[in-house]
Each structure stands twice: as C-alpha cells, then as structure tokens.
Amino acid sequence: MIPIDRYGNIETAWCPGCGNHAILGAVKKALSRLELAPHQVLLCSGIGQAAKAPHYLRCNCFNGLHGRGLPPAQGAALANPGLAVIAESGDGCSYGEGGNHFLAAMRRNVGMTLLVHDNQIYGLTKGQASPTTAQGQVTKFQPGGAPSLAFPPLAVAVTLDVPFVARGFSGDPEHLAGLIEQAVRHPGFALVDILQPCVSFNKVNTFAWYKSRCYKLGPEHDPTDRRAALDKALEFGERIPLGVVYRGERAPYRPDPRVRRPLATSRPDLVKLAKILEEYA
C-alpha cells in the first residue's frame, strides 16, 4: 500500500464534526489500498463545502463552476485512460446545478467514479433545501417546509442502468473506503452516494438519525438483480440500506482508439497538423 501521508495532511475549513472529514479519510484509505500514487489520480469538483475535498488531497485537481465537475472529469478519463478519475461534490452541486450533467454522464457511461457527499442541505450557503431534502422538511430558508419531492439518486441511476451504484455513510468510514475502492476498480461509470451529516445547518438528518436507520446489505441481496436493486434504491426512511445496490454489465464508453496514451505525451505529425489547420484558414 502507498503510505496515506503521501496524499497530504492539509488543514481544512470544514466545521468540527462535519461528515466531510471522515469521507476525506476514506478516500485516502481507498487510494492507498489501490496503490495509486498522487500523480495517477485526478479529482474534479464544482462548488460547495464537499467540492473543497480535492483541495485537501495531494493529487491532480480541477475545481470548476457549480455543478460542472463531471464534464472535465469525463474528458480527462477519455484523454488519459491510465488516469484514475474521481468527481467529488455535494448533493446540491451534483443533483441540482449539475443535474443535467449527472444524467448525461450516467447515460454515457465513461469509466470514472462520482462521489456525492449527500447531507440533504446546501451547507456552503447556510442551509437551503437541496434536491435530496425530504419534502416538508423545515430548513433555515424553508420555514414552511421544503416544497418539492426529494430526488432519489440511486433509483435514477439503477433506472439508467449505471453499472455500479452504491451508498455509504460517513459514520462508517471503513465500510465507505471499501465501497470507494470497488467503485474506482469498476471499468464503467460508478456512483457512490455518501450520507453525511451537516452539523451546522441540518438539524434533522443527524449522526443519530442516520445511525438508527442505516443497515448494511447482506448476502441475501443480489446486486445483479436490477428489479431488487431498484427496490433497495427506493428504500429511504425508517430503514436505509448501505452497500453495493446494483452491479450491471453495461459496457463502458470506450475512448477514441487513436488515444492510446495521454494526449500530453503524444507526438503529433506537425506537417500533417499544419495542413489540417490550413483548411480552416
């Protein structure tokens, strides 16, 4: 294993007790077990508290606009098949501002991993309802209750036949590290939705709330059974399953066969390139 210290020990701006700390530790542990050196990893994110995660990891990083972490992540994965590409952001950034990119990425199925810190609230902007906030839940900005139905990310992913769909919990970082490890190893698009309490702005979905409801999927659950996976993906309330919900066989989108190595190390024929450019002059 690669020593975890190689991924840095950088001071964060997160609140004490925030679930993001445990997720960061789980990501480092998974990368260490995968024996991925920092230069072999790219993390992409948008905006938000969760989107700061790549700032606190010593590896390649792209931090873009709100909800825009997935497009550059897919481009990098196609341009450099040898790179482990992870997009990491919050539920608002991934399912709200980036919702259309989320749907497109699942349909496209490029080989990469999406980690969503799902705290069911917008934390950076002080507590508005996010796409995964329960309908009717009172927040700082919705005193009459969130008006919309909660977005079910796992059910949407299973419906779109995303070949690796899982849910973890920041309160069980060892189990979460195992899920991240499996997701990065998976050849296609992999989604890990991570339940994560926001200790400052979500007073409903606390550590105690999650711990009293979360349970791990056992051997009786067959993740290759899509119908059973959809049932588990829709189970959210008094009981919340953790683990690999669905594992499909859809072939990933393959990069252009001409891209056999990172574009940055390619040696184009400059004479041919000049002729091509002349066509556009």
PDB file of C-alpha atoms in Angstrom:
ATOM      1  CA  MET A   1       0.000   0.000   0.000  1.00  0.00           C
ATOM      2  CA  ILE A   2       1.043   3.587  -0.586  1.00  0.00           C
ATOM      3  CA  PRO A   3       1.515   5.494   2.721  1.00  0.00           C
ATOM      4  CA  ILE A   4      -1.543   7.650   3.369  1.00  0.00           C
ATOM      5  CA  ASP A   5       0.711  10.609   4.223  1.00  0.00           C
ATOM      6  CA  ARG A   6       1.593  10.899   0.520  1.00  0.00           C
ATOM      7  CA  TYR A   7      -1.923  12.262  -0.125  1.00  0.00           C
ATOM      8  CA  GLY A   8      -1.180  15.164   2.192  1.00  0.00           C
ATOM      9  CA  ASN A   9      -2.211  16.275   5.650  1.00  0.00           C
ATOM     10  CA  ILE A  10      -3.760  19.622   4.785  1.00  0.00           C
ATOM     11  CA  GLU A  11      -5.754  21.764   7.221  1.00  0.00           C
ATOM     12  CA  THR A  12      -9.422  22.043   6.190  1.00  0.00           C
ATOM     13  CA  ALA A  13     -12.029  24.803   6.562  1.00  0.00           C
ATOM     14  CA  TRP A  14     -14.809  22.344   7.474  1.00  0.00           C
ATOM     15  CA  CYS A  15     -16.749  22.579  10.744  1.00  0.00           C
ATOM     16  CA  PRO A  16     -15.617  20.328  13.615  1.00  0.00           C
ATOM     17  CA  GLY A  17     -17.752  17.199  13.491  1.00  0.00           C
ATOM     18  CA  CYS A  18     -18.600  17.569   9.775  1.00  0.00           C
ATOM     19  CA  GLY A  19     -19.010  14.268   7.945  1.00  0.00           C
ATOM     20  CA  ASN A  20     -16.648  15.528   5.234  1.00  0.00           C
ATOM     21  CA  HIS A  21     -13.650  14.740   7.461  1.00  0.00           C
ATOM     22  CA  ALA A  22     -14.450  11.029   7.550  1.00  0.00           C
ATOM     23  CA  ILE A  23     -15.132  10.948   3.783  1.00  0.00           C
ATOM     24  CA  LEU A  24     -11.743  12.554   3.108  1.00  0.00           C
ATOM     25  CA  GLY A  25     -10.076   9.894   5.263  1.00  0.00           C
ATOM     26  CA  ALA A  26     -11.970   7.127   3.463  1.00  0.00           C
ATOM     27  CA  VAL A  27     -10.881   8.445   0.046  1.00  0.00           C
ATOM     28  CA  LYS A  28      -7.237   8.492   1.163  1.00  0.00           C
ATOM     29  CA  LYS A  29      -7.519   4.965   2.539  1.00  0.00           C
ATOM     30  CA  ALA A  30      -9.096   3.680  -0.689  1.00  0.00           C
ATOM     31  CA  LEU A  31      -6.404   5.306  -2.870  1.00  0.00           C
ATOM     32  CA  SER A  32      -3.718   3.843  -0.637  1.00  0.00           C
ATOM     33  CA  ARG A  33      -5.162   0.330  -0.929  1.00  0.00           C
ATOM     34  CA  LEU A  34      -5.482   0.774  -4.697  1.00  0.00           C
ATOM     35  CA  GLU A  35      -1.783   1.689  -4.760  1.00  0.00           C
ATOM     36  CA  LEU A  36      -2.491   4.815  -6.759  1.00  0.00           C
ATOM     37  CA  ALA A  37       0.258   7.404  -6.379  1.00  0.00           C
ATOM     38  CA  PRO A  38      -0.932  11.063  -6.224  1.00  0.00           C
ATOM     39  CA  HIS A  39       0.170  11.730  -9.820  1.00  0.00           C
ATOM     40  CA  GLN A  40      -2.049   8.859 -11.025  1.00  0.00           C
ATOM     41  CA  VAL A  41      -5.241  10.415  -9.637  1.00  0.00           C
ATOM     42  CA  LEU A  42      -7.393  13.347 -10.806  1.00  0.00           C
ATOM     43  CA  LEU A  43     -10.169  14.778  -8.635  1.00  0.00           C
ATOM     44  CA  CYS A  44     -12.738  17.124 -10.185  1.00  0.00           C
ATOM     45  CA  SER A  45     -15.352  19.134  -8.322  1.00  0.00           C
ATOM     46  CA  GLY A  46     -17.734  22.062  -8.583  1.00  0.00           C
ATOM     47  CA  ILE A  47     -18.684  24.440  -5.797  1.00  0.00           C
ATOM     48  CA  GLY A  48     -19.687  23.801  -2.203  1.00  0.00           C
ATOM     49  CA  GLN A  49     -18.250  22.519   1.057  1.00  0.00           C
ATOM     50  CA  ALA A  50     -17.913  18.997  -0.343  1.00  0.00           C
ATOM     51  CA  ALA A  51     -16.358  20.418  -3.510  1.00  0.00           C
ATOM     52  CA  LYS A  52     -13.428  21.597  -1.397  1.00  0.00           C
ATOM     53  CA  ALA A  53     -12.395  17.972  -0.828  1.00  0.00           C
ATOM     54  CA  PRO A  54      -9.898  17.920  -3.747  1.00  0.00           C
ATOM     55  CA  HIS A  55      -8.190  20.966  -2.183  1.00  0.00           C
ATOM     56  CA  TYR A  56      -7.250  18.773   0.757  1.00  0.00           C
ATOM     57  CA  LEU A  57      -5.747  15.913  -1.235  1.00  0.00           C
ATOM     58  CA  ARG A  58      -2.265  15.982  -2.680  1.00  0.00           C
ATOM     59  CA  CYS A  59      -3.047  14.878  -6.238  1.00  0.00           C
ATOM     60  CA  ASN A  60      -4.167  16.380  -9.554  1.00  0.00           C
ATOM     61  CA  CYS A  61      -7.199  18.631  -9.115  1.00  0.00           C
ATOM     62  CA  PHE A  62      -9.766  20.510 -11.231  1.00  0.00           C
ATOM     63  CA  ASN A  63     -12.139  22.814  -9.364  1.00  0.00           C
ATOM     64  CA  GLY A  64     -14.714  24.365 -11.703  1.00  0.00           C
ATOM     65  CA  LEU A  65     -18.095  26.057 -11.689  1.00  0.00           C
ATOM     66  CA  HIS A  66     -21.093  24.928  -9.646  1.00  0.00           C
ATOM     67  CA  GLY A  67     -22.287  21.577 -10.973  1.00  0.00           C
ATOM     68  CA  ARG A  68     -19.596  21.381 -13.646  1.00  0.00           C
ATOM     69  CA  GLY A  69     -17.236  18.769 -12.220  1.00  0.00           C
ATOM     70  CA  LEU A  70     -18.422  15.874 -14.392  1.00  0.00           C
ATOM     71  CA  PRO A  71     -17.701  17.218 -17.934  1.00  0.00           C
ATOM     72  CA  PRO A  72     -13.955  17.785 -17.386  1.00  0.00           C
ATOM     73  CA  ALA A  73     -13.754  14.529 -15.452  1.00  0.00           C
ATOM     74  CA  GLN A  74     -15.156  12.563 -18.392  1.00  0.00           C
ATOM     75  CA  GLY A  75     -12.909  14.403 -20.846  1.00  0.00           C
ATOM     76  CA  ALA A  76      -9.836  13.635 -18.764  1.00  0.00           C
ATOM     77  CA  ALA A  77     -10.817   9.981 -18.437  1.00  0.00           C
ATOM     78  CA  LEU A  78     -11.165   9.677 -22.222  1.00  0.00           C
ATOM     79  CA  ALA A  79      -7.954  11.589 -22.978  1.00  0.00           C
ATOM     80  CA  ASN A  80      -5.865   9.671 -20.465  1.00  0.00           C
ATOM     81  CA  PRO A  81      -7.144   6.114 -19.982  1.00  0.00           C
ATOM     82  CA  GLY A  82      -4.382   5.438 -17.455  1.00  0.00           C
ATOM     83  CA  LEU A  83      -5.625   8.085 -15.021  1.00  0.00           C
ATOM     84  CA  ALA A  84      -7.935   7.273 -12.083  1.00  0.00           C
ATOM     85  CA  VAL A  85     -10.598   9.984 -12.384  1.00  0.00           C
ATOM     86  CA  ILE A  86     -12.913  10.838  -9.488  1.00  0.00           C
ATOM     87  CA  ALA A  87     -15.524  13.598  -9.394  1.00  0.00           C
ATOM     88  CA  GLU A  88     -16.381  14.587  -5.837  1.00  0.00           C
ATOM     89  CA  SER A  89     -19.008  17.131  -4.834  1.00  0.00           C
ATOM     90  CA  GLY A  90     -22.170  17.634  -2.797  1.00  0.00           C
ATOM     91  CA  ASP A  91     -25.808  16.732  -3.365  1.00  0.00           C
ATOM     92  CA  GLY A  92     -26.695  20.278  -4.403  1.00  0.00           C
ATOM     93  CA  CYS A  93     -23.781  20.566  -6.835  1.00  0.00           C
ATOM     94  CA  SER A  94     -24.209  17.059  -8.293  1.00  0.00           C
ATOM     95  CA  TYR A  95     -28.000  16.627  -8.366  1.00  0.00           C
ATOM     96  CA  GLY A  96     -29.087  20.301  -8.532  1.00  0.00           C
ATOM     97  CA  GLU A  97     -26.839  22.656 -10.516  1.00  0.00           C
ATOM     98  CA  GLY A  98     -25.157  19.692 -12.189  1.00  0.00           C
ATOM     99  CA  GLY A  99     -28.294  17.617 -12.621  1.00  0.00           C
ATOM    100  CA  ASN A 100     -28.237  17.506 -16.397  1.00  0.00           C
ATOM    101  CA  HIS A 101     -24.529  16.643 -16.415  1.00  0.00           C
ATOM    102  CA  PHE A 102     -25.318  13.879 -13.914  1.00  0.00           C
ATOM    103  CA  LEU A 103     -27.962  12.395 -16.226  1.00  0.00           C
ATOM    104  CA  ALA A 104     -25.739  12.703 -19.307  1.00  0.00           C
ATOM    105  CA  ALA A 105     -22.779  11.082 -17.553  1.00  0.00           C
ATOM    106  CA  MET A 106     -24.873   8.125 -16.444  1.00  0.00           C
ATOM    107  CA  ARG A 107     -26.213   7.638 -19.963  1.00  0.00           C
ATOM    108  CA  ARG A 108     -22.711   7.949 -21.472  1.00  0.00           C
ATOM    109  CA  ASN A 109     -21.024   5.562 -19.013  1.00  0.00           C
ATOM    110  CA  VAL A 110     -17.427   6.772 -19.220  1.00  0.00           C
ATOM    111  CA  GLY A 111     -15.130   4.870 -16.855  1.00  0.00           C
ATOM    112  CA  MET A 112     -14.842   7.126 -13.790  1.00  0.00           C
ATOM    113  CA  THR A 113     -16.169   7.468 -10.248  1.00  0.00           C
ATOM    114  CA  LEU A 114     -18.606  10.014  -8.810  1.00  0.00           C
ATOM    115  CA  LEU A 115     -18.597  10.506  -5.024  1.00  0.00           C
ATOM    116  CA  VAL A 116     -21.506  12.599  -3.775  1.00  0.00           C
ATOM    117  CA  HIS A 117     -21.385  13.994  -0.229  1.00  0.00           C
ATOM    118  CA  ASP A 118     -25.143  13.845   0.430  1.00  0.00           C
ATOM    119  CA  ASN A 119     -26.027  15.867   3.534  1.00  0.00           C
ATOM    120  CA  GLN A 120     -29.524  16.764   2.263  1.00  0.00           C
ATOM    121  CA  ILE A 121     -28.852  20.501   2.561  1.00  0.00           C
ATOM    122  CA  TYR A 122     -26.859  23.326   0.970  1.00  0.00           C
ATOM    123  CA  GLY A 123     -24.149  23.821   3.589  1.00  0.00           C
ATOM    124  CA  LEU A 124     -21.916  26.428   1.935  1.00  0.00           C
ATOM    125  CA  THR A 125     -24.833  28.838   1.513  1.00  0.00           C
ATOM    126  CA  LYS A 126     -26.109  28.263   5.061  1.00  0.00           C
ATOM    127  CA  GLY A 127     -28.960  25.814   4.867  1.00  0.00           C
ATOM    128  CA  GLN A 128     -31.329  25.962   1.887  1.00  0.00           C
ATOM    129  CA  ALA A 129     -33.163  22.767   0.927  1.00  0.00           C
ATOM    130  CA  SER A 130     -31.179  20.718  -1.582  1.00  0.00           C
ATOM    131  CA  PRO A 131     -32.550  18.228  -4.157  1.00  0.00           C
ATOM    132  CA  THR A 132     -32.351  15.407  -1.569  1.00  0.00           C
ATOM    133  CA  THR A 133     -34.036  17.279   1.303  1.00  0.00           C
ATOM    134  CA  ALA A 134     -37.235  15.471   2.289  1.00  0.00           C
ATOM    135  CA  GLN A 135     -40.450  17.106   1.142  1.00  0.00           C
ATOM    136  CA  GLY A 136     -41.888  19.122   4.023  1.00  0.00           C
ATOM    137  CA  GLN A 137     -38.618  19.244   5.999  1.00  0.00           C
ATOM    138  CA  VAL A 138     -38.185  22.626   7.674  1.00  0.00           C
ATOM    139  CA  THR A 139     -34.905  24.375   6.942  1.00  0.00           C
ATOM    140  CA  LYS A 140     -33.460  27.768   7.747  1.00  0.00           C
ATOM    141  CA  PHE A 141     -34.726  29.082   4.393  1.00  0.00           C
ATOM    142  CA  GLN A 142     -37.905  26.997   4.051  1.00  0.00           C
ATOM    143  CA  PRO A 143     -39.721  27.617   7.382  1.00  0.00           C
ATOM    144  CA  GLY A 144     -42.886  26.209   5.832  1.00  0.00           C
ATOM    145  CA  GLY A 145     -41.088  23.055   4.725  1.00  0.00           C
ATOM    146  CA  ALA A 146     -39.286  22.062   1.510  1.00  0.00           C
ATOM    147  CA  PRO A 147     -41.983  22.132  -1.199  1.00  0.00           C
ATOM    148  CA  SER A 148     -40.590  19.589  -3.668  1.00  0.00           C
ATOM    149  CA  LEU A 149     -40.269  15.827  -3.682  1.00  0.00           C
ATOM    150  CA  ALA A 150     -36.793  14.599  -2.748  1.00  0.00           C
ATOM    151  CA  PHE A 151     -34.644  13.473  -5.686  1.00  0.00           C
ATOM    152  CA  PRO A 152     -33.831   9.717  -5.499  1.00  0.00           C
ATOM    153  CA  PRO A 153     -30.299   9.466  -6.973  1.00  0.00           C
ATOM    154  CA  LEU A 154     -29.828   5.725  -6.582  1.00  0.00           C
ATOM    155  CA  ALA A 155     -33.199   4.890  -8.122  1.00  0.00           C
ATOM    156  CA  VAL A 156     -32.458   7.157 -11.099  1.00  0.00           C
ATOM    157  CA  ALA A 157     -29.039   5.528 -11.502  1.00  0.00           C
ATOM    158  CA  VAL A 158     -30.461   1.993 -11.425  1.00  0.00           C
ATOM    159  CA  THR A 159     -33.172   3.005 -13.888  1.00  0.00           C
ATOM    160  CA  LEU A 160     -30.491   4.307 -16.264  1.00  0.00           C
ATOM    161  CA  ASP A 161     -28.540   1.050 -15.852  1.00  0.00           C
ATOM    162  CA  VAL A 162     -25.458   2.681 -14.300  1.00  0.00           C
ATOM    163  CA  PRO A 163     -23.223  -0.353 -13.861  1.00  0.00           C
ATOM    164  CA  PHE A 164     -22.061   0.408 -10.299  1.00  0.00           C
ATOM    165  CA  VAL A 165     -24.419   2.042  -7.792  1.00  0.00           C
ATOM    166  CA  ALA A 166     -23.635   2.165  -4.078  1.00  0.00           C
ATOM    167  CA  ARG A 167     -24.444   4.069  -0.907  1.00  0.00           C
ATOM    168  CA  GLY A 168     -22.068   4.692   2.003  1.00  0.00           C
ATOM    169  CA  PHE A 169     -22.189   6.549   5.314  1.00  0.00           C
ATOM    170  CA  SER A 170     -19.529   8.853   6.715  1.00  0.00           C
ATOM    171  CA  GLY A 171     -20.245   7.358  10.144  1.00  0.00           C
ATOM    172  CA  ASP A 172     -18.736   4.066   8.911  1.00  0.00           C
ATOM    173  CA  PRO A 173     -15.544   5.181   7.112  1.00  0.00           C
ATOM    174  CA  GLU A 174     -14.042   1.695   6.886  1.00  0.00           C
ATOM    175  CA  HIS A 175     -17.092   0.359   5.021  1.00  0.00           C
ATOM    176  CA  LEU A 176     -17.120   3.523   2.890  1.00  0.00           C
ATOM    177  CA  ALA A 177     -13.437   3.098   1.938  1.00  0.00           C
ATOM    178  CA  GLY A 178     -14.262  -0.393   0.677  1.00  0.00           C
ATOM    179  CA  LEU A 179     -17.080   0.955  -1.494  1.00  0.00           C
ATOM    180  CA  ILE A 180     -14.837   3.667  -2.964  1.00  0.00           C
ATOM    181  CA  GLU A 181     -12.175   1.074  -3.684  1.00  0.00           C
ATOM    182  CA  GLN A 182     -14.682  -1.087  -5.571  1.00  0.00           C
ATOM    183  CA  ALA A 183     -16.045   1.927  -7.450  1.00  0.00           C
ATOM    184  CA  VAL A 184     -12.604   3.033  -8.686  1.00  0.00           C
ATOM    185  CA  ARG A 185     -11.804  -0.514  -9.800  1.00  0.00           C
ATOM    186  CA  HIS A 186     -15.035  -0.711 -11.795  1.00  0.00           C
ATOM    187  CA  PRO A 187     -14.484  -0.211 -15.546  1.00  0.00           C
ATOM    188  CA  GLY A 188     -17.597   1.946 -16.153  1.00  0.00           C
ATOM    189  CA  PHE A 189     -19.307   4.900 -14.515  1.00  0.00           C
ATOM    190  CA  ALA A 190     -19.598   4.332 -10.766  1.00  0.00           C
ATOM    191  CA  LEU A 191     -21.797   6.294  -8.353  1.00  0.00           C
ATOM    192  CA  VAL A 192     -21.291   6.295  -4.588  1.00  0.00           C
ATOM    193  CA  ASP A 193     -23.882   8.386  -2.752  1.00  0.00           C
ATOM    194  CA  ILE A 194     -22.490   9.113   0.736  1.00  0.00           C
ATOM    195  CA  LEU A 195     -24.801  10.043   3.606  1.00  0.00           C
ATOM    196  CA  GLN A 196     -23.081  12.771   5.557  1.00  0.00           C
ATOM    197  CA  PRO A 197     -24.492  14.836   8.446  1.00  0.00           C
ATOM    198  CA  CYS A 198     -24.166  18.624   8.236  1.00  0.00           C
ATOM    199  CA  VAL A 199     -23.735  19.526  11.907  1.00  0.00           C
ATOM    200  CA  SER A 200     -24.309  23.257  11.332  1.00  0.00           C
ATOM    201  CA  PHE A 201     -27.315  23.551   9.020  1.00  0.00           C
ATOM    202  CA  ASN A 202     -29.219  20.264   9.026  1.00  0.00           C
ATOM    203  CA  LYS A 203     -30.676  19.588  12.472  1.00  0.00           C
ATOM    204  CA  VAL A 204     -32.875  16.722  11.218  1.00  0.00           C
ATOM    205  CA  ASN A 205     -30.538  14.279   9.467  1.00  0.00           C
ATOM    206  CA  THR A 206     -28.007  13.990  12.296  1.00  0.00           C
ATOM    207  CA  PHE A 207     -25.482  11.219  13.039  1.00  0.00           C
ATOM    208  CA  ALA A 208     -28.008   9.695  15.444  1.00  0.00           C
ATOM    209  CA  TRP A 209     -30.765   9.912  12.794  1.00  0.00           C
ATOM    210  CA  TYR A 210     -28.643   8.035  10.245  1.00  0.00           C
ATOM    211  CA  LYS A 211     -27.263   5.502  12.735  1.00  0.00           C
ATOM    212  CA  SER A 212     -30.737   4.480  13.852  1.00  0.00           C
ATOM    213  CA  ARG A 213     -31.798   3.833  10.247  1.00  0.00           C
ATOM    214  CA  CYS A 214     -28.787   2.646   8.234  1.00  0.00           C
ATOM    215  CA  TYR A 215     -28.107  -1.048   7.776  1.00  0.00           C
ATOM    216  CA  LYS A 216     -25.698  -2.955   5.552  1.00  0.00           C
ATOM    217  CA  LEU A 217     -26.930  -5.054   2.666  1.00  0.00           C
ATOM    218  CA  GLY A 218     -26.208  -8.700   3.315  1.00  0.00           C
ATOM    219  CA  PRO A 219     -25.546 -11.695   1.064  1.00  0.00           C
ATOM    220  CA  GLU A 220     -29.289 -12.131   0.561  1.00  0.00           C
ATOM    221  CA  HIS A 221     -29.224  -9.055  -1.708  1.00  0.00           C
ATOM    222  CA  ASP A 222     -28.177  -9.862  -5.269  1.00  0.00           C
ATOM    223  CA  PRO A 223     -26.809  -6.609  -6.762  1.00  0.00           C
ATOM    224  CA  THR A 224     -27.087  -8.063 -10.270  1.00  0.00           C
ATOM    225  CA  ASP A 225     -30.869  -8.353  -9.862  1.00  0.00           C
ATOM    226  CA  ARG A 226     -31.952  -4.994 -11.261  1.00  0.00           C
ATOM    227  CA  ARG A 227     -35.524  -5.205 -10.005  1.00  0.00           C
ATOM    228  CA  ALA A 228     -34.343  -5.990  -6.458  1.00  0.00           C
ATOM    229  CA  ALA A 229     -31.760  -3.206  -6.764  1.00  0.00           C
ATOM    230  CA  LEU A 230     -34.472  -0.706  -7.654  1.00  0.00           C
ATOM    231  CA  ASP A 231     -36.456  -1.741  -4.578  1.00  0.00           C
ATOM    232  CA  LYS A 232     -33.393  -1.138  -2.385  1.00  0.00           C
ATOM    233  CA  ALA A 233     -32.617   2.138  -4.162  1.00  0.00           C
ATOM    234  CA  LEU A 234     -36.106   3.393  -3.291  1.00  0.00           C
ATOM    235  CA  GLU A 235     -35.818   2.320   0.352  1.00  0.00           C
ATOM    236  CA  PHE A 236     -35.158   5.527   2.276  1.00  0.00           C
ATOM    237  CA  GLY A 237     -36.842   6.497   5.525  1.00  0.00           C
ATOM    238  CA  GLU A 238     -37.110   4.326   8.600  1.00  0.00           C
ATOM    239  CA  ARG A 239     -34.559   1.979   7.036  1.00  0.00           C
ATOM    240  CA  ILE A 240     -31.723   2.949   4.697  1.00  0.00           C
ATOM    241  CA  PRO A 241     -29.569   0.275   3.018  1.00  0.00           C
ATOM    242  CA  LEU A 242     -25.795   0.717   2.671  1.00  0.00           C
ATOM    243  CA  GLY A 243     -23.541  -1.145   0.249  1.00  0.00           C
ATOM    244  CA  VAL A 244     -23.470  -2.046  -3.429  1.00  0.00           C
ATOM    245  CA  VAL A 245     -27.079  -1.673  -4.519  1.00  0.00           C
ATOM    246  CA  TYR A 246     -26.606  -2.510  -8.193  1.00  0.00           C
ATOM    247  CA  ARG A 247     -23.846  -4.014 -10.327  1.00  0.00           C
ATOM    248  CA  GLY A 248     -24.651  -4.187 -14.033  1.00  0.00           C
ATOM    249  CA  GLU A 249     -22.829  -5.304 -17.144  1.00  0.00           C
ATOM    250  CA  ARG A 250     -23.330  -2.363 -19.492  1.00  0.00           C
ATOM    251  CA  ALA A 251     -20.134  -1.839 -21.493  1.00  0.00           C
ATOM    252  CA  PRO A 252     -18.414   1.490 -20.774  1.00  0.00           C
ATOM    253  CA  TYR A 253     -17.992   4.150 -23.424  1.00  0.00           C
ATOM    254  CA  ARG A 254     -14.612   3.477 -24.931  1.00  0.00           C
ATOM    255  CA  PRO A 255     -12.130   6.248 -25.696  1.00  0.00           C
ATOM    256  CA  ASP A 256     -11.152   7.002 -29.253  1.00  0.00           C
ATOM    257  CA  PRO A 257      -8.895   4.104 -30.331  1.00  0.00           C
ATOM    258  CA  ARG A 258      -6.349   6.656 -31.525  1.00  0.00           C
ATOM    259  CA  VAL A 259      -5.864   7.699 -27.890  1.00  0.00           C
ATOM    260  CA  ARG A 260      -3.503   5.015 -26.695  1.00  0.00           C
ATOM    261  CA  ARG A 261      -1.630   7.230 -24.287  1.00  0.00           C
ATOM    262  CA  PRO A 262      -2.179  10.624 -22.592  1.00  0.00           C
ATOM    263  CA  LEU A 263      -2.586  13.385 -25.171  1.00  0.00           C
ATOM    264  CA  ALA A 264       0.035  15.423 -23.304  1.00  0.00           C
ATOM    265  CA  THR A 265       2.700  12.858 -24.185  1.00  0.00           C
ATOM    266  CA  SER A 266       1.652  12.335 -27.819  1.00  0.00           C
ATOM    267  CA  ARG A 267       3.925  13.437 -30.640  1.00  0.00           C
ATOM    268  CA  PRO A 268       1.705  14.711 -33.473  1.00  0.00           C
ATOM    269  CA  ASP A 269       2.954  14.904 -37.047  1.00  0.00           C
ATOM    270  CA  LEU A 270       3.427  18.668 -37.280  1.00  0.00           C
ATOM    271  CA  VAL A 271       3.421  18.651 -41.095  1.00  0.00           C
ATOM    272  CA  LYS A 272       0.000  16.950 -41.201  1.00  0.00           C
ATOM    273  CA  LEU A 273      -1.225  19.215 -38.423  1.00  0.00           C
ATOM    274  CA  ALA A 274      -0.210  22.317 -40.394  1.00  0.00           C
ATOM    275  CA  LYS A 275      -2.119  21.054 -43.460  1.00  0.00           C
ATOM    276  CA  ILE A 276      -5.223  20.473 -41.362  1.00  0.00           C
ATOM    277  CA  LEU A 277      -5.021  23.944 -39.886  1.00  0.00           C
ATOM    278  CA  GLU A 278      -4.636  25.435 -43.391  1.00  0.00           C
ATOM    279  CA  GLU A 279      -8.063  24.037 -44.234  1.00  0.00           C
ATOM    280  CA  TYR A 280      -9.557  26.356 -41.635  1.00  0.00           C
ATOM    281  CA  ALA A 281      -7.520  29.430 -42.576  1.00  0.00           C
TER     282      ALA A 281
END
